[in-house]
Each structure stands twice: as C-alpha cells, then as structure tokens.
Amino acid sequence: MEIVDESRWQSLAERHWSKPTNKARKVKTEVVKNEIWDVLEKQDFDFRSLLALENLQLLEKYLWPGYNADSSNFHTLLIALMVTVKRREGLSTWIIFNQLPDNFSSFFRRVLFMSVDPSLIPGVRTHVLCFLIGAFQSLDTGIVRKECAPLVSISIWNHLQSDELRDNKLEEIPQLRKAWRASSRRYDAADESTKARLQFEQSWLYSMLTSFINMLYDESSTTQAVLVYCERFLEFLTDLESQLPTRRYVNTLLHDLNVPILVRNSPLYRQQPNALLRDLYSLFQHYAFFPINDHTGVEYDRDGFSELHHSRLAKLQRTALKHFKSKLTILALSNYGSVGKREELGGHLASLSDSELTDLAKALGFRTSYSSSVAAPITREFLLDLVLLYHERRQTFREIVDELAVLPTDEDLYEPSLLRNESYNGSRPLAIPKLNLQYLTVGDFLWRSYILFRCESFFEVRKDLEDTVKRTQPKSSKGSTEVGFSGFSRMALPIPKPGILEIAPPKVGHTKPAFIRAEIVLDVSKLSDNVRLEWDSLRPDDVVFLLSVDRSDTEREQMNGHTEKSGRARSGLRHVRAAEVVQVLDESGRKLRDAPLEDADGYIHRPRLRRLLVNIDAAAWVEDEAKRAKGKPNVYESINMIVRRKGRENNFKRILETVKGLTQSAYPVPNWLRDVFLGYGDPTSATFTNLSNKLVSIDFRDTFLDWQHLVESLPGKAVELDANSSGSFGPPYVLELDENLATEQRPTKKRRRDGQQPAQVNAQVVKVSTYRTPNNGPFINDKQRHNIVRFTPAQVEAIISGTQPGLTVIVGPPGTGKTDVATQIINNIYHDFPDQRTLLVAHSNQALNQLFQKITQLDIDNRHLLRLGHGEGELETEANYSKHGRVESFLENRAGLLAEVNRLAVNLGAPGAHGNSCETAGYFKSVYVTPAWSRFWQAAESSGFDGEVIKSQFPFYQYFAAAPQPLFPSDASDDRLVDIARGCQRHVDKIFTELEDIRPFEILRNPKDRANYLLVKEARIIAMTSTHAAMRRQEIADLGFHYDNVIMEEAAQITELENFIPLTLQKQKKGKLPLQRIVLCGDHYQNSPIIQNPAFRQYANLEQSLFLRLVRLGVPIVNLDRQGRARPSIAELYRWRYQKLGDLPSVTNGEEYRRANAGLRYDFQFIDVPDYKGTGEMQPSPHFIQNLGEAEYAVAIYQYMRLLGYPASSISILTTYAGQRALIRDVLNHRCARNRLFGNPRIVTTVDKYQGEQNDYVIVSLVRTTRVGYLRDIRRLTVALSRARLGLYILGRREVFESCFELKEAFDRLLVRPTSLMVVPGETVPAVRGIDDEVEATEMMGVEHLGQYVYEMTQAKIKQLKSGQLVFPPVEETRIEEEEAMADVDGEEDEEPPQPEEMVV
C-alpha cells in the first residue's frame, strides 16, 4: 500500500506541480478535493501519505503559491496539514509565508473559523488544532504573533461570569485597568467589519473551551477521534498556561470556567483506558496552579505560596462563619493545617445540603451555572471537588522534584508513561513538559529540565540494561531452577546474591537509612585482561545496576508458542536496583592499589575474584522492606547479575542531583540577566549598551596591530586622538567612547506620525590614547607575547562587546575565527581586570582544548590557568594544567624561584639560608632587596636620573649578568637607562610575588587541600566541559568558588540545561552574584545538541540550546562575517545560509588556495552514485544504514589521491550514518590499512562528530537512496559542506537530494558541475596548474571504472617501487583507532562487531 500511495502521489505531482515553470500555477479545486483531500480522508490522513506529499513540496510549489481569499476550505485545510507535517519533522515552517503576509492573515483567519466549526469531524478538527498548537509555539515569528496575540488578549475577559469579578481583577494592578480601557476604546471606535473581527477574537477561545467541554461530557460520541482531540486540547491549554504572554489573561478565564474541575469530573477522564488523558490533565493542572502572579511574573516562594493558600482558607472560614454558622463553626475555628487537608475539609463540608453547597461556592466566587451551550452537569460531587481543589494544600513543584528518585528501579524504568514516550510517532501528544521560547520562572525552567532529563536518562538506562541482558542470553539450567547465561557482555557479570554488611541509621531529619552497605563477589577469572581492567577501574560513586534476571521469553516462545511481549519480558528482566560503588577490593579484601602485583616467588598470578563494596539505593531498600513485611518476596535474594555502564553515559545521577539542588535553592541568576533568560521584556536589556555599569574606557592592549588596523576595525565611527597625543602611533590602544556624541536622538511620536525624517545621528566618536608598555626585565622570558591576528571589524565588534560587562552572543559561521575572538576577549579581561576570574566552558573536550591551547600562547601567566576534567590529558601542551598538575608545577617553580633568591642573596652579599622557603624569601626581600632598591632610586632621583649614576649605583649587576645582552647599552639615553632599571625591578618583584602565591602550598600538606586552594584562590582562568560543571556543581560551589565571567564555546551544541548550570557554580557574595559577563560563541545554523529519543527531541524540544533561544528572542548578536578556512568556491556552497559571509584575503591570495587539486578537475563535486550490484542503501539492523557502492567509491577516491601524493593526514572521510562509517572502515581495513601505499586517512567519522574540525580534503558519503532522511535538517548539510579547506567530494543519489526543498540552495550550486568524477591524468602533488586553468579531464563512469583506474595506477607504482625509482611514503599517524575509542564511549556496539562479509551482505 505504501509503494502504491507514493507512486500515486509522485504521478500527481508530475502532472500538476513538480515540473518547473515560469508561469504562476493555478490550483484546480477538483484536484485539491478529489485527488488529494478525498484520498487522504479515506486513508484517515495516514502520515506516510502526508509525508510523501510534503517531500514532493505540495505546500511550497502548489498549495501556497495558488492560495487566495477565494480558495476552498479543503485547500486551506491542506495547507494547515502540510504545516503540521513540517513541524512534526522538525523542518522550517513559517518562512514560506513571509512572502505573502496578507494572504497568511486571510488563511490564518479561515483556520480559526474552522477550529470552532462543529460540522467538521473530530479528526479534521484535531489537525486544525495541531496547526494552532504549532502557531502558539512560534510566537517569535512576527506574522504568527500578529495573528495569535489578539486571541489571548484582555478582551477575552468579556466572558467572565460577572462584571464584579472582572472589576475585582482589574483593580489588582493599575496596568490591567489601562489595558481594559484601551481594548474597549478600540472596539468602540471600530467600524462594523472591524467590530465583527474583534468580537470573534474575544469569543474564539471561549468557543473552543465550550466545544471541548461538550466533547468531554458527550457520552454518545466517545470515539477514538474525540479522545485524541481532547488530548490535543489539553496539550494546547498547557502550552497557553506555560508561557506568561499567553497565560496572563487565559488563566483567569480557565479558572472562572472551572476547567480543571470540569475535566477531571468528565466521563471521558474517568474511563479506565484513557491514561494519557489523565496524565495530560496532571500536567495542565500543574501549570494552572503554578505559584506565580500572572500579571507581574513574580514567583511565589515558599512563604508567599503559604500566605496565598492561607488567604484562601481565611476567606473560606469567614464565609462559613457568616453564612453557615450552625453547620461549619468547627471549620471556621480549625487551624489552617487541618483545613488544608482534603479529607478533613471534605468531612466538614459533608454536612451541607446540595443547595447549601451551591450557595457556599457562589459566596466563594466560583461559577455554579453555565449557559445552555455548555453540556456540563453541576452535581454535588462537582461542587464539592470544586471547593476542595481550590482550598486543599497542594504540593509545590519543588516538593514534587524532591520526592522523585534519581536512581531508577524496574518500576521507574517500565512506568507506562515512560514507555509511552518511547513509542512516540507524533500522532498523539505526550504528558511531558516542553522547552519553550519563554518560561514562567527560573524554577519552572529547572522543573521542566529535571523531568525531561530524568526521563531521557532512565530511557537510556533501560535500553542499555535490556541490550546487555540480551547479550548474556539467560537460559534455564538443566535440572535446576537457577538461571544460567550462555552469552557474554563485557558490561555484565553473573553474581551470587549481595551480602548486606551494614545498615546505617538515618541522618537527622531523614527517615531512610544513611546507607546500605553490601558486598558483591565478582568472578573475573574468565575475563580477558582489558575487560578485567575495566571492572577494576570502577571508581567511588560510580553507579552499577543489580539485576534479577529470569530466562528470556525467547526460550519460552520456543516451548509455548509466540506471544507479543514487552522488552522487559523478552529480555527476562525482573527487578532492577541501583547501587553506588564504594571500593573495589581483591579476593583477600585489600585495596587494589595496595595488593601485590606478584607472589613472593615472582610469579604474577591471574586474579580470580574481586570484592565490590557498594551502597544500595536506600530509598528503594525501604520500599522493598515494607513490601517484604506484607509478604512479598525479597528482591535481593533473586539478584543474579551486575551491570555497569560506560563512563560518559553514566553521569546521570550527579546531574540529576545538581538540578534537584538548584530547584530547591534560591536560583543563582544575576538580576541583569533574569528577564532576558526567561524571555520577557526588552531582549537588549542585558547588552552592555543598556547596562549602568558599562565601561567608558577600555585598554584593548594588542587587539589592534597598528593604527591602520584600528581605523579599519571601527567603520562608521570617528576615531580621534586623545588631546595628549599627536599623529599615528602604535599599540597598545585605550579606547574611550564619547557619550555625548554617541547618543541617538529618537523622533517623537508626533514627528513619526507626520512622516518627518528622524533627526540626524552623529557619528559615534571614539577617543584613542596609548601608553608605553612596561619593561618587564632583560631576560627572554620577560618579553610579552602579542596577538598576531588581524581581526576583522565584526570580530572587533565581538571583542569590544565581550570585554564589556553584560551578555554577548557571537554567531560564528565555519572558519570565521570564533576561537580567536574568544581568546582575545579572555586576554583583555585577564589584563584589564586582574581581580576577576573567568570560567571557560565547552561541550566537548576537543573544543575546550583547542580554546585552552590558544590561551596558553597568549601573554597569560601559566600559573593562573587551570583545566578541570578528564580531557586535560588530550591537551597538546608541555605543561600539565590539571589541578594536581598545576600544584606540581607550583612546587617545581618554587625550587627554581628559591634558587633565584639565593642568586640575589649572593649578589647582595647577604649571609644566611634565604632560599630555604617562601617564608625566608619574604623575609629576605623586606630586609635586603627592598632597601637596596630604595637606596638606588634615591640616589638616581637626587642626581636627576643621570645615566652615569644609574650605572654606578645599580645594585644587581651580578644577578643580571646572565642577560642575553648588555644590561645598560653604552649608547642608551638616560630615559632608556631608567626604563631598563625599572624593568629589572619588575623582574625581581615578580619572583617574590610568585613565591608569595606559592607559600600556601608550603603550608598545606594534603594534596586535596592544595588542589582546592588552587581552584578557589589562585586560578584566574578555569576551563571545564559543561558535563563536568553539571556533575561537580555542588562540590565546586561549596568550596566557595567565585567567578566574574563565563565564556562558552560551542554554545549552540549544548542543551539549555548544560548552558544554564555553568552560570550557577557559585553562591552569592555579599548578597549578590559577582557574575558580570556572559559570552556565548556558537553557530545555530550548524548542528544542535544530539538527543537520541525522538519524543524528547521533537515533542519536548530538548535539543533546544540557550544560544538558539536567545537568537529567536531577538537578543542582539554579533555576526562574524569573514571566513578564512575554505576556498571561496567551496564556501559558496554554504555562504547562502549566513548574512553577508565574505572571505579573508588569505583564502583568495594564499598559494595553496590558488593551486588546483592535483589529478582532480574540480575543487568540489557532487558525484552521483547509482546502485552498486543492484543495491542502494541497506539496513543490516534497524537504523544501521549502509551503502556499499558509496563506501567503495569513497575508498577508491582516497586511494587515487594517495597514489598522486596527497598526505593521508590531509584527507578525512565523513558520512551521515554510523552504519556507513563502520562499512567504510571495513573497506579501508581490507584495501588500505596494511598497504603502505595508502594507509588510513586522518579520520573516518560521522558528520555530527566532526563539527568543529576541518581538513584540507573531505570525502562525504550521504548514504540514502530512497529518501533524504534526517539530512533534511539543513544544519547537518551545512556542517558537511563546511569541513573542507581545499577539496570537497560528495557521494550521493542525485534524484533524491536535488528534489528536496530544504537543500535546494546547496544542491543548485553543487549540480552546476558534472556529476561524474572528473580526473586529470598525469598530475601529481603539488599541482602546477592554477585553480582557474582549463585542462582536459577524464570522466569516471562509475565506481567500477574508478576502481579499475586505481588498480592500474597501483600496479604501475609497485613496478616503480620494485625498480627503485620510488620509495614508500612515510607512515602517518591517523585517528581511526581514536575514533573507534570515541565510538565506544558514545555507546556504539563493541562486543560483537560484525564480520566483513556480514557487513557487505
């Protein structure tokens, strides 16, 4: 059916819209109705057909270009359907409508009318509602916001139950009264047609609500379609409630209509199968009662929340005493704690009759009757629930988060709502929060993030456990009830039941035990050495899982027939308990580090056992003991397997604890950032130009290379010399902004209405001054290191903004020098603000190390640099920048500095052991060195700084005799001699300053204390990954760590939670947070954070980064606009994605850029690869997609390039799927790895993992031959196109990719060249030919042709080698093995690697 449908749609597209034409297409009503709508309706709008139509660009090429006000309803509905499909696929949705905004307004209005049309069937109304949900989630789009905003404005308060209620609401805040009056005046002044539109806008939501309520209570039509519509409507209401601009007036209307009560008292809600509806209601109720002032946006803290609840209870008691004294006196006199309990309050109200209960509800201000259009019955149960719901004490979101476990059990892993997320396909909503454009409060953001991260973590844990158990192949042992394991997994071991060693009493204020200590015996005798070492490497606090595994259902099915089972049943997983590692011991109970490596006779024995001490999850233990007391079996008696997880995947517990801790605390967000972070107010308010503490004068040191560079870098600004300076002069430059001339005079409203031009804005004046760089001494190490990068004007703008306080968002397209900009910002802050500390954060160790390595090359003292985390070992630097490495460096420097003190003592003839310690060195300075300098300067000053006096009186000739040049040149002027002397003093002073910094390390003896002191007191530039920050947040904050600046690299690749946590690594200082600067560097046009589960990625928007959200909100950004990586021709492939992306002179004038690629006609090509041996793409296992033809072609191109002399290290092979990566590696291992003519390329990896890297030549395999797949996300293609500097060769299926709307711009540029590989015979590296030179080329007709060509070249090379005419190329190091290790860390299968022949089949 699917194939037939796709061919039908393909044929329809060819007849009506797919063929290119210059004429405006006319939409035929009969085609829309009969050939599209009717067919879809018969299929119940099957998503496969909708997706096929979307792939055929039905919306872009037919429906929208042909839409007008007279278009049919079916035409309008199809547009809404296609928009919904695009949102579901994560594609750009609204950009197509920007071309015709008036038509969009007409279209949107018609969709609104259809949404309240009762004649439409529920299924169609659901699709319309999905369109509206997407619209209200896209309020950052102007044309959408214009249509949505009036629907949730204050005018909807016309439908409140009474004028009295509305007046009471309007009196709460003066701005509400003003808004209401403005709305009324607008309506009164409107003409009849405008009044009709305004009436519809104020009634639309009310009509939607009444229709929804009627569906809930209409028991005669409770179909699946009605249920799905009601689920979607609850999703819609939750979205409205979860953003302040839409919540502000909507929440009041929902509570006035008693929507929370109506939903949960409806027949549909109470039906047993409708669990999703109930879960969606719980999420809706969470937001309906969220502790926030709807109009001011102020969150109620614990005290404020209690006060609000108590005020409601007080009103209830006053009402009870006034109107129902005889029956509710006890209620009126009870304490709040008692009345706030649902059971006790219900007991008090039970004495009231139905009419009295109605009167009580009325007196409390509740609506007790509805119009005839609402079919909701008002029963006693309804009224009682109404009063109870609004007066019971509800849990706050903080209390809910506090109760959620961070360590999962099997009940958590197989919770139905979590399993529902796994099977998400977009047809139904999910009961999980979404990450939106805006958040109600910081606490709301943390609550959403905690729920989503917990769900995602538990999903990954369950998948790992099921996969591991499956590999072990649990089976029944013969003649025994015990379970045996016929398979193997390196991540699991069979174990006897754990032995409980100690149950510690609870801590003060807690009920669960402090810890449950257990011992687990591991049999490691049959493990290989590398696997055993992995088990031995378990560290304290690592989480392991204790499993009770039964024989799998696979075995049962063989005996009893097949039945459909869950993954849990299929794998045989019965119980799961988590535990934290305390220690790993050998079989004798000794710590592994203390255990002897060999026996007394020198024999190294093979370890047989390991004893693992763990702390079992105490919360789960308490629950298990309670169940056991009721007769349930002891879970721990059945434990028979232990499972560990890979390190990078197993840090979920610490991150969850971090987020939970933040949720319970006062949120550490500086006041100047809060509103921008939440998405409210002026998006420019956190930019330095709008901050009160912005700097007027800044020393930019070596940012500018010369005066010409300075002037070029400030276009549109008037650069003036300081009054004390004259003529052009060199750096360093101090820039001062003239406030008076920089102010723009905004025109008045009257002038704008009259059409007058705004007043002329004066050019911004920048005053420039300079100073002499201080002489730091005569030795080579005293010389300052200077920046050599000639920054572009856009880069300078980013550096200026980043050096100023406030928020800076830098968008850096590929090759535009984001890292150089970040390092210069760091350099400026380091020197201009010596008391401030800077935190560097990146998502990956690789990006962080690239940034850190550039910092080490600047004029920054190494003792102020610190790199936290395990990636420090990958730094390509001689020094060790880890905590312990820095401590060792301090102690090593101490010895050298104390030796310098001894040399100074010899110079001054000072007897004694002055170089014994930092303390004695300090005494020596105060007694000998400082007086010597004082005497010298007194003599120099008294002589008028005479040169001869300076030379004769200088006290440290002997010490500075080792300088590489004469200390005082004979021809030096007096001023020059004074400068040299002052430089010598600075050199000496620096010795004692560093010794004073090292002195605490003499006093502190514990290595941990030394490391913590280094972090808290000494380091000024601290680098860590976002994951490390999330794992260690509480530990770092408790140390008293403080910092003033945060700079994030790869900010667009980091999830919003990981963006946020690095801002919270400190506690308040003197009642305020010292955070002054936040610099985010990234590129939202490249890959977003990678989220595996589609439910969290697509529905919950968990892949959203703070960087992207700030850009969507309109926060000012700095666009870097000159790239220096790729040839201009290659950059043209992705230049269209960016605003005015130009080229640096280096890529147009550089020698390597002007030369052609030897043996290749073009510097880039798209190569069309047909089926190879009758096969295109294939899937040996789910989601493991491969294409043998493209793999062979990619390797053949690589071999050809190697034979021409291209270095292997200059070639990278990329692909879009992990399955293809494995296949290419397999072909390389077969054809190249052991052949010195070829070897392996620098790296073979996926496009996603290669972001942030580059190489001279890149070969890309797109793999897919049936559909575009996830490459429709243009961000991935942008990454693939922007990795190459000199040559890019892309393998793919032309007919698939050229027809994709999202990729059209890129493929229009790629396909201007032939789609067969064009080679130039007779050339070798380096090429003599210029890039623009014409040359005869040979066309490769396919992979077989190229393979034969490479074979013949190889044979010729071998003959030359045998004859001695050539020698083998040198062996080059590659990153193939490293990448495999990375894949292992990232969760690739590694226990049963497929054999080559299996991979090819």
Tab-separated table of N, CA and C in Angstrom, residues 1159-1162 1165 1167 1200 1289 1314-1320 1337-1340:
chain	number	residue	atom	x	y	z
A	1159	GLY	N	45.373	16.138	-10.085
A	1159	GLY	CA	44.666	14.955	-10.559
A	1159	GLY	C	43.164	15.072	-10.546
A	1160	LEU	N	42.635	16.197	-10.091
A	1160	LEU	CA	41.188	16.386	-9.986
A	1160	LEU	C	40.812	17.673	-10.717
A	1161	ARG	N	39.836	17.566	-11.599
A	1161	ARG	CA	39.468	18.728	-12.408
A	1161	ARG	C	38.860	19.840	-11.563
A	1162	TYR	N	38.066	19.482	-10.558
A	1162	TYR	CA	37.344	20.477	-9.779
A	1162	TYR	C	37.740	20.404	-8.302
A	1165	GLN	N	32.887	18.592	-6.058
A	1165	GLN	CA	31.965	17.917	-6.967
A	1165	GLN	C	30.945	17.120	-6.174
A	1167	ILE	N	29.011	13.732	-6.742
A	1167	ILE	CA	29.180	12.566	-7.605
A	1167	ILE	C	27.965	11.659	-7.436
A	1200	TYR	N	43.046	6.870	-4.902
A	1200	TYR	CA	43.515	7.658	-6.040
A	1200	TYR	C	44.323	8.870	-5.558
A	1289	TYR	N	34.384	16.388	-1.960
A	1289	TYR	CA	33.838	15.448	-2.933
A	1289	TYR	C	32.713	14.667	-2.245
A	1314	PRO	N	29.642	18.716	-13.443
A	1314	PRO	CA	29.276	17.336	-13.802
A	1314	PRO	C	29.134	16.462	-12.557
A	1315	THR	N	28.257	15.474	-12.643
A	1315	THR	CA	28.023	14.590	-11.504
A	1315	THR	C	28.783	13.280	-11.629
A	1316	SER	N	29.751	13.234	-12.533
A	1316	SER	CA	30.706	12.120	-12.597
A	1316	SER	C	32.070	12.674	-12.196
A	1317	LEU	N	32.837	11.903	-11.463
A	1317	LEU	CA	34.155	12.348	-11.033
A	1317	LEU	C	35.040	12.621	-12.249
A	1318	MET	N	35.616	13.814	-12.295
A	1318	MET	CA	36.475	14.221	-13.409
A	1318	MET	C	37.920	14.250	-12.913
A	1319	VAL	N	38.753	13.346	-13.475
A	1319	VAL	CA	40.144	13.254	-13.055
A	1319	VAL	C	41.052	13.788	-14.161
A	1320	VAL	N	42.226	14.246	-13.756
A	1320	VAL	CA	43.201	14.805	-14.701
A	1320	VAL	C	44.427	13.896	-14.683
A	1337	ALA	N	40.084	16.637	-18.996
A	1337	ALA	CA	39.825	15.731	-17.880
A	1337	ALA	C	39.165	14.467	-18.395
A	1338	THR	N	39.321	13.394	-17.632
A	1338	THR	CA	38.733	12.104	-17.963
A	1338	THR	C	37.557	11.838	-17.031
A	1339	GLU	N	36.445	11.425	-17.578
A	1339	GLU	CA	35.251	11.170	-16.770
A	1339	GLU	C	35.256	9.739	-16.263
A	1340	MET	N	35.072	9.575	-14.954
A	1340	MET	CA	34.927	8.247	-14.365
A	1340	MET	C	33.446	7.856	-14.444
